[in-house]
CSV table of C-alpha atoms in Angstrom, one decimal:
chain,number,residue,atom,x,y,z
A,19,UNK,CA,-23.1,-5.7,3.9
A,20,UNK,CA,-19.8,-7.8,3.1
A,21,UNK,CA,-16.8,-6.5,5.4
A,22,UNK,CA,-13.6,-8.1,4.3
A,23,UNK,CA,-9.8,-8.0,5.6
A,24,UNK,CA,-7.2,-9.2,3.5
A,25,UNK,CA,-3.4,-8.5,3.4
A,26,UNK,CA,-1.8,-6.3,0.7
A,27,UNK,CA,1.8,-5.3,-0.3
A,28,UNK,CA,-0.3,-2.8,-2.4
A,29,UNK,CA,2.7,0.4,-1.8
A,30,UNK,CA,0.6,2.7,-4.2
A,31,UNK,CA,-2.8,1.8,-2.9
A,32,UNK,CA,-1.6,1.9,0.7
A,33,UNK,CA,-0.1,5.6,-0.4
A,34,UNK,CA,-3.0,6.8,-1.8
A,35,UNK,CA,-4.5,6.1,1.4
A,36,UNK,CA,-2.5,8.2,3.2
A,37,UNK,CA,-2.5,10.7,1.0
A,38,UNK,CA,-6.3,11.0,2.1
A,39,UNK,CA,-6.6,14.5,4.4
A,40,UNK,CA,-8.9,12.5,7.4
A,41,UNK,CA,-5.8,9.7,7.4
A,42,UNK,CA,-3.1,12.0,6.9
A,43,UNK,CA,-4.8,14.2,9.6
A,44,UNK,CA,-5.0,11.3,12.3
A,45,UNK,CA,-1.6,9.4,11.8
A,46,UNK,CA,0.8,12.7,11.1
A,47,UNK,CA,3.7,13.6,13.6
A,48,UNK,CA,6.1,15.7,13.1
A,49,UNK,CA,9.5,14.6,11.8
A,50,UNK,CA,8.0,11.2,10.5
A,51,UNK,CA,7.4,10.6,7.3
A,52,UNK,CA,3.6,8.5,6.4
A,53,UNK,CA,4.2,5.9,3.5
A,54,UNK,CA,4.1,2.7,2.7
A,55,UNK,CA,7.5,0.9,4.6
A,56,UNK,CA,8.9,-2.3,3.4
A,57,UNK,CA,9.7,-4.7,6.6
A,58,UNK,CA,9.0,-8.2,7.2
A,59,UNK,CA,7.7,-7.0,10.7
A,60,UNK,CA,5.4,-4.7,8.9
A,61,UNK,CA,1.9,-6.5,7.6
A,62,UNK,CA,-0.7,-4.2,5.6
A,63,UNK,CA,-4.3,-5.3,6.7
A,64,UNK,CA,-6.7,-4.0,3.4
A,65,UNK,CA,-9.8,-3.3,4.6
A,66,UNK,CA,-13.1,-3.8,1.5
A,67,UNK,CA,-16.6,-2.6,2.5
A,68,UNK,CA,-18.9,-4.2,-0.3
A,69,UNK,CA,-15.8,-4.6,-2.7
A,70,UNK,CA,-15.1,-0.8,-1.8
A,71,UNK,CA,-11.4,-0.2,-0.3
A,72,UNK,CA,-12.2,1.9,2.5
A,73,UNK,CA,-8.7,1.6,4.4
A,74,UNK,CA,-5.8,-0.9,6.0
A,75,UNK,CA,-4.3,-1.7,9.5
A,76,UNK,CA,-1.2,-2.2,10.1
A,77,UNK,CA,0.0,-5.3,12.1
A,78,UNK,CA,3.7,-4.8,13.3
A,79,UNK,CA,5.3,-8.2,14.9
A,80,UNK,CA,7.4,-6.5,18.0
A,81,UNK,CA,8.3,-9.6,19.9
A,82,UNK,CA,7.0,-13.0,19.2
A,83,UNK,CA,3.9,-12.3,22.3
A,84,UNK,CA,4.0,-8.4,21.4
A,85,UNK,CA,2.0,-7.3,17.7
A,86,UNK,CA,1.4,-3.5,17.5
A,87,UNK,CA,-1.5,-2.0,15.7
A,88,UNK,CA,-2.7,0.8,13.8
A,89,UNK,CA,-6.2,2.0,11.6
A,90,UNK,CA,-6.0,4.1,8.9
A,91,UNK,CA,-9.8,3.9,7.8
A,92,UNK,CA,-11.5,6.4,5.7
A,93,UNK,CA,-13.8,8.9,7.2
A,94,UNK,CA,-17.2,6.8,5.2
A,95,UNK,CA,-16.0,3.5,6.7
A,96,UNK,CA,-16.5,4.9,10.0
A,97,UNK,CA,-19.6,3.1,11.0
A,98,UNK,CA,-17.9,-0.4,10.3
A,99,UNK,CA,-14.5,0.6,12.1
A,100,UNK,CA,-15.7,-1.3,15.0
A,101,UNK,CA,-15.9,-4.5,13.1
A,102,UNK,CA,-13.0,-3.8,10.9
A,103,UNK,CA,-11.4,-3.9,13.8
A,104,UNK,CA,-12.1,-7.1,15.1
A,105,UNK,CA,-11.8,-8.6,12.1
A,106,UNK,CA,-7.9,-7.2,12.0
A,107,UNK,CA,-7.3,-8.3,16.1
A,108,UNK,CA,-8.7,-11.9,15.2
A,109,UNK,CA,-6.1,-12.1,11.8
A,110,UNK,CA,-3.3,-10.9,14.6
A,111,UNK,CA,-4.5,-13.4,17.1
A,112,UNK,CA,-4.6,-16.4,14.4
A,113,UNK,CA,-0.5,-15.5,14.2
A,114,UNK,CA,0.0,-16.1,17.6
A,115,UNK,CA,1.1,-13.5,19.9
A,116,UNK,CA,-0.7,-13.1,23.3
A,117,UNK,CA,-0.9,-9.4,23.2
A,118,UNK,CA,-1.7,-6.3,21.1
A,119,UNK,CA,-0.4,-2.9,21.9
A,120,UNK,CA,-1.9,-0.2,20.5
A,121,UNK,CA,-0.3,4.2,20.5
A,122,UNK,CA,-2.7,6.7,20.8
A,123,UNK,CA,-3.0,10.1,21.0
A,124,UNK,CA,-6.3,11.0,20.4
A,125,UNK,CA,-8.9,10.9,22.9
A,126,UNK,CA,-11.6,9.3,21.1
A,127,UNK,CA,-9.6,6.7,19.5
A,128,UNK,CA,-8.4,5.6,23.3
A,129,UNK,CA,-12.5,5.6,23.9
A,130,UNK,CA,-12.7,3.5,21.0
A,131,UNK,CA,-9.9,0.7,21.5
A,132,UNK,CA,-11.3,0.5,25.3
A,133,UNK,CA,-14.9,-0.6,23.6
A,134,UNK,CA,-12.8,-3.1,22.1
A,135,UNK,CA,-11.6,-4.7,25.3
A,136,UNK,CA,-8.2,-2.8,25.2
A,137,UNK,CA,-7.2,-1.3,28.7
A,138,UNK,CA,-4.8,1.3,29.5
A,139,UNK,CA,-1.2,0.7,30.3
A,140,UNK,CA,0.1,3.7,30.4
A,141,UNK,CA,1.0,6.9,29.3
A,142,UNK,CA,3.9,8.7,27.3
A,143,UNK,CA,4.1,12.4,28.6
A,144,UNK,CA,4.7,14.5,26.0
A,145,UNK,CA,5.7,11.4,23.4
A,146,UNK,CA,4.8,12.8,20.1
A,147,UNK,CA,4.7,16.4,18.1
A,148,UNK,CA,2.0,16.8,16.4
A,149,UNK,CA,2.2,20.8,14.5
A,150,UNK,CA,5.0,21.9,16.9
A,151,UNK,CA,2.9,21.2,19.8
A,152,UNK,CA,3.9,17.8,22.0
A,153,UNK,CA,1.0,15.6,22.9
A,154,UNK,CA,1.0,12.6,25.2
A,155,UNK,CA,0.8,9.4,23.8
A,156,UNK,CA,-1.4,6.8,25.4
A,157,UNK,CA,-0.6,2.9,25.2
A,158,UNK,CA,-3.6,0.6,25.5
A,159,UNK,CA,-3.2,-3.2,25.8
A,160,UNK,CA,-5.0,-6.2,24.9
A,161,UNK,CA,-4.4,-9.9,26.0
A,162,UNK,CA,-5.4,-13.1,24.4
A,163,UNK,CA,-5.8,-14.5,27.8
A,164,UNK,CA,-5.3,-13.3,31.2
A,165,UNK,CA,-3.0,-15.0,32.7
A,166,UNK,CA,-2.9,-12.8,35.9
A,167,UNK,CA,-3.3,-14.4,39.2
A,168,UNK,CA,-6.6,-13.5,41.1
């Protein structure tokens, strides 16, 4: 099985993937328009199972130590999202910053960044509306190196 991450400025093909109802189901809030958005913060990490598109992360540059993340994978790529994943933290890591910071608001996808070594930093009471109801939003962390003192 070939998993492959490569970066795309693709604006239709990163559409079309939101236009997909499990994507546009996990990333909607109210008020916020999903799309493709031009920045020079903003990197589009296309994600190929076997030469079969099944997704992208974003990468967003926040601070020169601070890159935030988020997965828009299609529902079959689910068994590789793990892996995906890593693949997209190592091509943040290779860029330098010292830290990831990834928005949640779903439970299992907090489950599923702390199997990825992310912990939990805190948490946004009542920090997004999702269908007119407001959900807390969850921030998870991960370092490159902890440079705490023991």
């Amino acid at each position: 099985m070939a998993l492959s991450i490569e970066e795309t400025y693709d604006e239709e093909l990163i559409n079309s993937f939101y236009a997909d109802k499990f994507i546009y189901n996990g990333v909607k809030r109210d008020g916020v328009q999903t799309g493709f958005r031009e920045h020079p913060a903003i990197h589009y990490l296309l994600c190929s199972i076997d030469g079969k598109k099944a997704g992208f992360f974003i990468a967003v540059e926040s601070s020169e130590i601070d890159w935030e993340m988020h997965a828009c994978l299609m529902k079959w790529a689910t068994p590789h999202s793990r892996t995906l994943a890593q693949m997209a933290i190592d091509w943040v890591w290779e860029r330098g910053p010292i830290r990831i910071t990834v928005p949640v608001v779903s439970r299992s996808t907090v489950n599923f960044c702390k199997r990825l070594g992310f912990e939990i930093e805190g948490v946004r009471r009542n920090g997004a509306m999702i269908d007119g109801m407001l959900r807390d939003v969850t921030f998870l962390g991960l370092l490159k190196w902890d440079s705490s003192p023991i």
